[in-house]
PDB file of C-alpha atoms in Angstrom:
ATOM      1  CA  PRO A 450     -27.481 -13.460 -18.492  1.00 45.00           C
ATOM      2  CA  PRO A 451     -27.217 -10.873 -20.574  1.00 49.00           C
ATOM      3  CA  LYS A 452     -27.335 -10.995 -23.611  1.00 44.00           C
ATOM      4  CA  PHE A 453     -25.246  -9.400 -24.948  1.00 44.00           C
ATOM      5  CA  ARG A 454     -21.296  -9.472 -25.514  1.00 50.00           C
ATOM      6  CA  ALA A 455     -18.948  -7.546 -23.001  1.00 51.00           C
ATOM      7  CA  ARG A 456     -16.406  -5.342 -24.718  1.00 57.00           C
ATOM      8  CA  ARG A 457     -12.666  -5.951 -24.162  1.00 60.00           C
ATOM      9  CA  PRO A 458     -11.438  -3.925 -21.243  1.00 59.00           C
ATOM     10  CA  PRO A 459      -9.037  -1.207 -22.227  1.00 69.00           C
ATOM     11  CA  ARG A 460      -5.120  -2.115 -21.117  1.00 77.00           C
ATOM     12  CA  VAL A 461      -3.344   0.752 -22.624  1.00 88.00           C
ATOM     13  CA  LEU A 462      -4.425   3.242 -19.556  1.00 90.00           C
ATOM     14  CA  PRO A 463      -4.408   0.964 -17.213  1.00 90.00           C
ATOM     15  CA  LEU A 464      -0.690   0.524 -18.103  1.00 92.00           C
ATOM     16  CA  LEU A 465       0.145   3.832 -18.260  1.00 95.00           C
ATOM     17  CA  LEU A 466      -1.205   4.217 -15.189  1.00 94.00           C
ATOM     18  CA  PHE A 467       0.571   1.579 -13.534  1.00 95.00           C
ATOM     19  CA  ILE A 468       3.405   3.292 -14.675  1.00 96.00           C
ATOM     20  CA  ALA A 469       2.729   6.766 -13.254  1.00 96.00           C
ATOM     21  CA  THR A 470       1.754   5.209 -10.064  1.00 95.00           C
ATOM     22  CA  CYS A 471       5.194   3.110  -9.913  1.00 96.00           C
ATOM     23  CA  LEU A 472       6.414   7.165 -10.271  1.00 96.00           C
ATOM     24  CA  SER A 473       4.712   9.105  -8.526  1.00 95.00           C
ATOM     25  CA  THR A 474       5.555   5.836  -5.412  1.00 95.00           C
ATOM     26  CA  PHE A 475       9.191   6.506  -6.439  1.00 95.00           C
ATOM     27  CA  TRP A 476       8.903   9.911  -5.926  1.00 93.00           C
ATOM     28  CA  ALA A 477       7.222   9.730  -2.601  1.00 91.00           C
ATOM     29  CA  GLY A 478       9.446   7.418  -0.952  1.00 91.00           C
ATOM     30  CA  GLY A 479      12.211   8.745  -2.050  1.00 89.00           C
ATOM     31  CA  GLU A 480      11.341  12.455  -0.999  1.00 86.00           C
ATOM     32  CA  MET A 481      10.181  10.934   2.363  1.00 84.00           C
ATOM     33  CA  PHE A 482      13.688   9.605   3.468  1.00 82.00           C
ATOM     34  CA  CYS A 483      16.244  11.576   1.542  1.00 77.00           C
ATOM     35  CA  LEU A 484      16.675  14.280   3.838  1.00 67.00           C
ATOM     36  CA  VAL A 485      19.727  14.605   6.420  1.00 63.00           C
ATOM     37  CA  PHE A 486      20.451  16.890   8.856  1.00 55.00           C
ATOM     38  CA  LEU A 487      24.045  18.620   8.823  1.00 56.00           C
ATOM     39  CA  PRO A 488      25.614  20.267  12.269  1.00 61.00           C
ATOM     40  CA  GLY A 489      25.268  23.999  12.583  1.00 60.00           C
ATOM     41  CA  ASN A 490      23.372  26.199  14.223  1.00 63.00           C
ATOM     42  CA  PRO A 491      20.900  26.656  12.993  1.00 64.00           C
ATOM     43  CA  PRO A 492      21.168  23.050  11.813  1.00 58.00           C
ATOM     44  CA  GLN A 493      21.451  22.666   7.815  1.00 62.00           C
ATOM     45  CA  VAL A 494      19.286  20.135   5.940  1.00 64.00           C
ATOM     46  CA  ALA A 495      20.487  18.766   2.768  1.00 69.00           C
ATOM     47  CA  ILE A 496      18.571  16.215   0.682  1.00 74.00           C
ATOM     48  CA  ASP A 497      21.099  12.613   0.213  1.00 77.00           C
ATOM     49  CA  PHE A 498      20.835  11.453  -3.354  1.00 83.00           C
ATOM     50  CA  PRO A 499      21.813   7.647  -2.518  1.00 86.00           C
ATOM     51  CA  LYS A 500      19.404   7.985  -0.488  1.00 88.00           C
ATOM     52  CA  PHE A 501      16.305   9.457  -1.850  1.00 88.00           C
ATOM     53  CA  LEU A 502      17.192   6.838  -4.428  1.00 92.00           C
ATOM     54  CA  ALA A 503      17.374   3.678  -2.205  1.00 92.00           C
ATOM     55  CA  GLY A 504      13.987   5.093  -0.328  1.00 91.00           C
ATOM     56  CA  GLY A 505      12.193   5.215  -3.351  1.00 93.00           C
ATOM     57  CA  LEU A 506      12.978   2.309  -4.776  1.00 95.00           C
ATOM     58  CA  GLN A 507      12.258   0.077  -1.971  1.00 95.00           C
ATOM     59  CA  TYR A 508       9.263   1.916  -1.017  1.00 95.00           C
ATOM     60  CA  SER A 509       7.713   2.001  -4.792  1.00 95.00           C
ATOM     61  CA  VAL A 510       8.712  -1.858  -5.481  1.00 96.00           C
ATOM     62  CA  ALA A 511       7.438  -2.866  -2.058  1.00 96.00           C
ATOM     63  CA  LEU A 512       4.132  -0.922  -2.217  1.00 96.00           C
ATOM     64  CA  MET A 513       3.364  -1.691  -5.617  1.00 96.00           C
ATOM     65  CA  ALA A 514       3.906  -5.139  -4.946  1.00 96.00           C
ATOM     66  CA  ILE A 515       0.758  -5.425  -2.748  1.00 95.00           C
ATOM     67  CA  LEU A 516      -1.325  -3.413  -4.271  1.00 95.00           C
ATOM     68  CA  VAL A 517      -0.634  -5.384  -7.316  1.00 95.00           C
ATOM     69  CA  ALA A 518      -1.259  -8.824  -4.951  1.00 95.00           C
ATOM     70  CA  HIS A 519      -4.161  -7.135  -3.778  1.00 94.00           C
ATOM     71  CA  GLU A 520      -6.337  -5.822  -7.044  1.00 93.00           C
ATOM     72  CA  MET A 521      -4.851  -9.159  -9.187  1.00 93.00           C
ATOM     73  CA  GLY A 522      -6.940 -11.239  -5.950  1.00 93.00           C
ATOM     74  CA  HIS A 523     -10.173  -9.255  -7.025  1.00 91.00           C
ATOM     75  CA  PHE A 524      -9.110  -9.843 -10.585  1.00 91.00           C
ATOM     76  CA  LEU A 525      -8.506 -13.349 -10.849  1.00 92.00           C
ATOM     77  CA  GLN A 526     -11.521 -14.268  -7.991  1.00 92.00           C
ATOM     78  CA  ALA A 527     -13.528 -12.363 -10.901  1.00 89.00           C
ATOM     79  CA  ARG A 528     -12.810 -14.334 -14.127  1.00 88.00           C
ATOM     80  CA  ARG A 529     -12.746 -17.569 -11.678  1.00 89.00           C
ATOM     81  CA  TYR A 530     -16.553 -16.659 -11.120  1.00 88.00           C
ATOM     82  CA  GLY A 531     -17.145 -15.149 -15.007  1.00 88.00           C
ATOM     83  CA  VAL A 532     -17.630 -12.123 -13.971  1.00 87.00           C
ATOM     84  CA  PRO A 533     -16.533  -9.467 -16.732  1.00 87.00           C
ATOM     85  CA  ALA A 534     -14.061  -7.105 -15.049  1.00 86.00           C
ATOM     86  CA  SER A 535     -11.540  -4.287 -16.294  1.00 87.00           C
ATOM     87  CA  TRP A 536      -8.014  -4.321 -15.080  1.00 89.00           C
ATOM     88  CA  PRO A 537      -6.539  -2.818 -11.993  1.00 91.00           C
ATOM     89  CA  TRP A 538      -6.488   0.890 -12.763  1.00 92.00           C
ATOM     90  CA  PHE A 539      -3.999   2.055 -10.192  1.00 94.00           C
ATOM     91  CA  ILE A 540      -4.564   5.703  -8.587  1.00 92.00           C
ATOM     92  CA  PRO A 541      -1.265   8.033  -8.989  1.00 94.00           C
ATOM     93  CA  MET A 542      -0.972  10.918  -6.647  1.00 90.00           C
ATOM     94  CA  PRO A 543       2.548  12.239  -6.315  1.00 82.00           C
ATOM     95  CA  LEU A 544       2.046  15.044  -4.177  1.00 82.00           C
ATOM     96  CA  SER A 545       1.548  13.072  -0.929  1.00 83.00           C
ATOM     97  CA  PRO A 546       3.343  10.997   1.475  1.00 85.00           C
ATOM     98  CA  LEU A 547       1.743   7.907  -0.215  1.00 89.00           C
ATOM     99  CA  GLY A 548       2.358   8.405  -3.827  1.00 91.00           C
ATOM    100  CA  THR A 549      -0.704   6.660  -4.541  1.00 92.00           C
ATOM    101  CA  MET A 550      -4.662   6.230  -3.519  1.00 88.00           C
ATOM    102  CA  GLY A 551      -4.562   2.297  -4.198  1.00 88.00           C
ATOM    103  CA  ALA A 552      -6.608   1.234  -7.256  1.00 89.00           C
ATOM    104  CA  VAL A 553      -9.774   0.241  -8.378  1.00 87.00           C
ATOM    105  CA  ILE A 554     -11.292  -2.486 -10.768  1.00 87.00           C
ATOM    106  CA  VAL A 555     -14.576  -1.795 -12.149  1.00 84.00           C
ATOM    107  CA  GLN A 556     -16.758  -5.264 -12.504  1.00 80.00           C
ATOM    108  CA  SER A 557     -20.083  -5.424 -14.727  1.00 76.00           C
ATOM    109  CA  SER A 558     -23.716  -5.634 -12.997  1.00 73.00           C
ATOM    110  CA  GLY A 559     -25.811  -8.776 -13.079  1.00 73.00           C
ATOM    111  CA  TYR A 560     -23.261 -11.169 -13.497  1.00 78.00           C
ATOM    112  CA  ALA A 561     -22.299 -11.959  -9.767  1.00 78.00           C
ATOM    113  CA  ASP A 562     -24.751 -13.429  -7.066  1.00 81.00           C
ATOM    114  CA  ARG A 563     -24.258 -12.287  -3.595  1.00 83.00           C
ATOM    115  CA  LYS A 564     -21.444 -15.093  -2.704  1.00 87.00           C
ATOM    116  CA  GLN A 565     -19.546 -14.683  -5.670  1.00 85.00           C
ATOM    117  CA  MET A 566     -19.675 -10.627  -5.067  1.00 86.00           C
ATOM    118  CA  PHE A 567     -18.247 -11.428  -0.848  1.00 87.00           C
ATOM    119  CA  ASP A 568     -15.880 -14.058  -2.565  1.00 88.00           C
ATOM    120  CA  ILE A 569     -14.571 -11.327  -5.290  1.00 87.00           C
ATOM    121  CA  GLY A 570     -14.639  -8.849  -2.273  1.00 86.00           C
ATOM    122  CA  ILE A 571     -12.872 -10.407   0.251  1.00 89.00           C
ATOM    123  CA  THR A 572      -9.769 -12.254  -1.546  1.00 91.00           C
ATOM    124  CA  GLY A 573      -8.548  -8.849  -2.643  1.00 90.00           C
ATOM    125  CA  PRO A 574      -7.430  -7.961   1.225  1.00 90.00           C
ATOM    126  CA  LEU A 575      -6.601 -10.959   1.680  1.00 92.00           C
ATOM    127  CA  ALA A 576      -3.966 -11.684  -1.041  1.00 93.00           C
ATOM    128  CA  GLY A 577      -2.752  -8.414  -0.439  1.00 93.00           C
ATOM    129  CA  LEU A 578      -2.166  -8.610   3.591  1.00 92.00           C
ATOM    130  CA  VAL A 579      -0.068 -12.235   2.305  1.00 93.00           C
ATOM    131  CA  VAL A 580       2.281  -9.434   0.863  1.00 95.00           C
ATOM    132  CA  ALA A 581       2.099  -6.420   3.409  1.00 94.00           C
ATOM    133  CA  ILE A 582       2.817  -8.652   6.307  1.00 93.00           C
ATOM    134  CA  PRO A 583       6.100 -10.304   5.370  1.00 94.00           C
ATOM    135  CA  VAL A 584       6.887  -6.547   4.265  1.00 95.00           C
ATOM    136  CA  THR A 585       6.384  -4.895   7.185  1.00 92.00           C
ATOM    137  CA  ILE A 586       7.784  -7.661   9.626  1.00 93.00           C
ATOM    138  CA  TRP A 587      11.079  -7.126   7.017  1.00 93.00           C
ATOM    139  CA  GLY A 588      10.538  -3.133   7.625  1.00 91.00           C
ATOM    140  CA  LEU A 589      10.450  -3.655  11.380  1.00 91.00           C
ATOM    141  CA  GLN A 590      14.150  -5.010  10.719  1.00 89.00           C
ATOM    142  CA  ASP A 591      15.798  -2.037  10.230  1.00 86.00           C
ATOM    143  CA  SER A 592      13.274   0.430  12.692  1.00 85.00           C
ATOM    144  CA  ARG A 593      13.278   0.876  16.390  1.00 84.00           C
ATOM    145  CA  ILE A 594      10.573   2.231  18.940  1.00 80.00           C
ATOM    146  CA  GLU A 595      11.459   6.325  20.267  1.00 76.00           C
ATOM    147  CA  ASN A 596      10.265   8.454  22.443  1.00 75.00           C
ATOM    148  CA  ILE A 597       8.211  11.069  20.268  1.00 67.00           C
ATOM    149  CA  GLU A 598       9.313  14.154  22.471  1.00 66.00           C
ATOM    150  CA  ALA A 599      13.033  12.909  22.463  1.00 60.00           C
ATOM    151  CA  PHE A 600      13.081  12.246  18.754  1.00 56.00           C
ATOM    152  CA  GLY A 601      11.560  15.446  18.473  1.00 56.00           C
ATOM    153  CA  GLY A 602       8.585  15.244  16.969  1.00 52.00           C
ATOM    154  CA  GLY A 603       7.845  15.030  13.383  1.00 55.00           C
ATOM    155  CA  LEU A 604       4.905  13.466  11.207  1.00 55.00           C
ATOM    156  CA  THR A 605       3.636  11.086  12.887  1.00 58.00           C
ATOM    157  CA  PHE A 606       0.536   8.451  10.993  1.00 59.00           C
ATOM    158  CA  GLY A 607      -1.005   6.288  13.882  1.00 65.00           C
ATOM    159  CA  ASN A 608      -0.252   2.402  13.908  1.00 71.00           C
ATOM    160  CA  PRO A 609      -2.993   0.389  12.446  1.00 76.00           C
ATOM    161  CA  PRO A 610      -3.485  -2.808  15.071  1.00 80.00           C
ATOM    162  CA  LEU A 611      -2.274  -4.881  13.036  1.00 83.00           C
ATOM    163  CA  LEU A 612       0.950  -3.073  12.607  1.00 81.00           C
ATOM    164  CA  LYS A 613       1.479  -2.045  16.375  1.00 81.00           C
ATOM    165  CA  TRP A 614       0.974  -5.842  16.865  1.00 86.00           C
ATOM    166  CA  LEU A 615       3.693  -7.005  14.767  1.00 88.00           C
ATOM    167  CA  ALA A 616       5.714  -3.871  16.482  1.00 84.00           C
ATOM    168  CA  GLU A 617       5.307  -5.583  19.617  1.00 84.00           C
ATOM    169  CA  TRP A 618       5.818  -9.279  18.552  1.00 88.00           C
ATOM    170  CA  HIS A 619       9.064  -8.063  16.915  1.00 86.00           C
ATOM    171  CA  PHE A 620      10.401  -5.772  19.559  1.00 84.00           C
ATOM    172  CA  ALA A 621       9.073  -7.930  22.301  1.00 85.00           C
ATOM    173  CA  GLN A 622       7.746  -4.704  24.447  1.00 83.00           C
ATOM    174  CA  PRO A 623       4.447  -3.199  24.411  1.00 81.00           C
ATOM    175  CA  LEU A 624       3.800   0.246  22.640  1.00 77.00           C
ATOM    176  CA  LEU A 625       3.468   2.959  25.125  1.00 76.00           C
ATOM    177  CA  PRO A 626       1.571   6.292  24.383  1.00 75.00           C
ATOM    178  CA  ASN A 627       4.096   8.546  24.020  1.00 75.00           C
ATOM    179  CA  GLN A 628       6.388   6.027  21.909  1.00 76.00           C
ATOM    180  CA  ASP A 629       6.153   5.530  17.946  1.00 77.00           C
ATOM    181  CA  ILE A 630       7.834   2.977  15.384  1.00 82.00           C
ATOM    182  CA  VAL A 631      10.135   5.142  13.455  1.00 80.00           C
ATOM    183  CA  LEU A 632       9.487   4.116   9.828  1.00 83.00           C
ATOM    184  CA  THR A 633      11.274   2.393   7.378  1.00 89.00           C
ATOM    185  CA  PRO A 634      10.978   3.030   3.203  1.00 92.00           C
ATOM    186  CA  LEU A 635       9.444  -0.764   3.502  1.00 93.00           C
ATOM    187  CA  LEU A 636       7.887   0.105   6.933  1.00 92.00           C
ATOM    188  CA  HIS A 637       6.120   2.735   5.427  1.00 91.00           C
ATOM    189  CA  ALA A 638       5.121   0.189   2.371  1.00 94.00           C
ATOM    190  CA  GLY A 639       3.637  -2.284   4.819  1.00 93.00           C
ATOM    191  CA  TRP A 640       2.197   0.802   6.350  1.00 90.00           C
ATOM    192  CA  VAL A 641       0.148   1.579   3.767  1.00 90.00           C
ATOM    193  CA  GLY A 642      -1.115  -2.150   2.363  1.00 90.00           C
ATOM    194  CA  ILE A 643      -2.765  -2.837   5.934  1.00 88.00           C
ATOM    195  CA  LEU A 644      -4.409   0.571   5.705  1.00 85.00           C
ATOM    196  CA  ILE A 645      -5.475  -0.265   2.104  1.00 83.00           C
ATOM    197  CA  THR A 646      -6.530  -3.793   3.465  1.00 82.00           C
ATOM    198  CA  ALA A 647      -8.278  -2.289   6.468  1.00 79.00           C
ATOM    199  CA  LEU A 648     -10.265   0.256   4.008  1.00 79.00           C
ATOM    200  CA  ASN A 649     -11.383  -1.973   1.625  1.00 76.00           C
ATOM    201  CA  LEU A 650     -13.040  -4.533   4.623  1.00 72.00           C
ATOM    202  CA  ILE A 651     -15.007  -1.740   5.554  1.00 68.00           C
ATOM    203  CA  PRO A 652     -18.448  -2.724   4.111  1.00 58.00           C
ATOM    204  CA  ILE A 653     -19.681   0.543   1.800  1.00 47.00           C
ATOM    205  CA  GLY A 654     -19.848   0.116  -1.674  1.00 44.00           C
ATOM    206  CA  GLN A 655     -19.192  -3.295  -1.925  1.00 43.00           C
TER     207      GLN A 655
END
């Protein structure tokens, strides 16, 4: 093993990034679900402030819980094997519908063998899924399936296979090509959590 002593990972900057990501996800969730359409010709668009607060809070808490579980899976497994690793560095992204680009953990090289690296890499997505799946099912309780054309179009993200399977199980009907699931703040958080899990399972840079 290396003869030098690893430095203690910084804590202040990761904490500040965590707070910034909480705020950016709160803003993204509130902004996405706060608009209401008032009758008129043409229809007027207004911001519902209580919906902004509720949507932002639900989305931020749910998504940050998924991300924390994901990153702590990596972190605790690295600690278990004695591999020096930084605290999670969360990445805020306020000007986006997601509010974040996830988080990363920096590990020191030369400490882990291939099996240990695999265990560290796989534990994060599995821990994130433990939170993301219940959040997604919870979010589906207030959602519905709509015909895209009848709903008037809008912003669509596409559905990961896991989300599609959960929706078909919940609604007891297949999702047709011209149909989509109407997002709720919790369902949107589950969608992002499942997406981050899928990206982590791609064996690039592991």
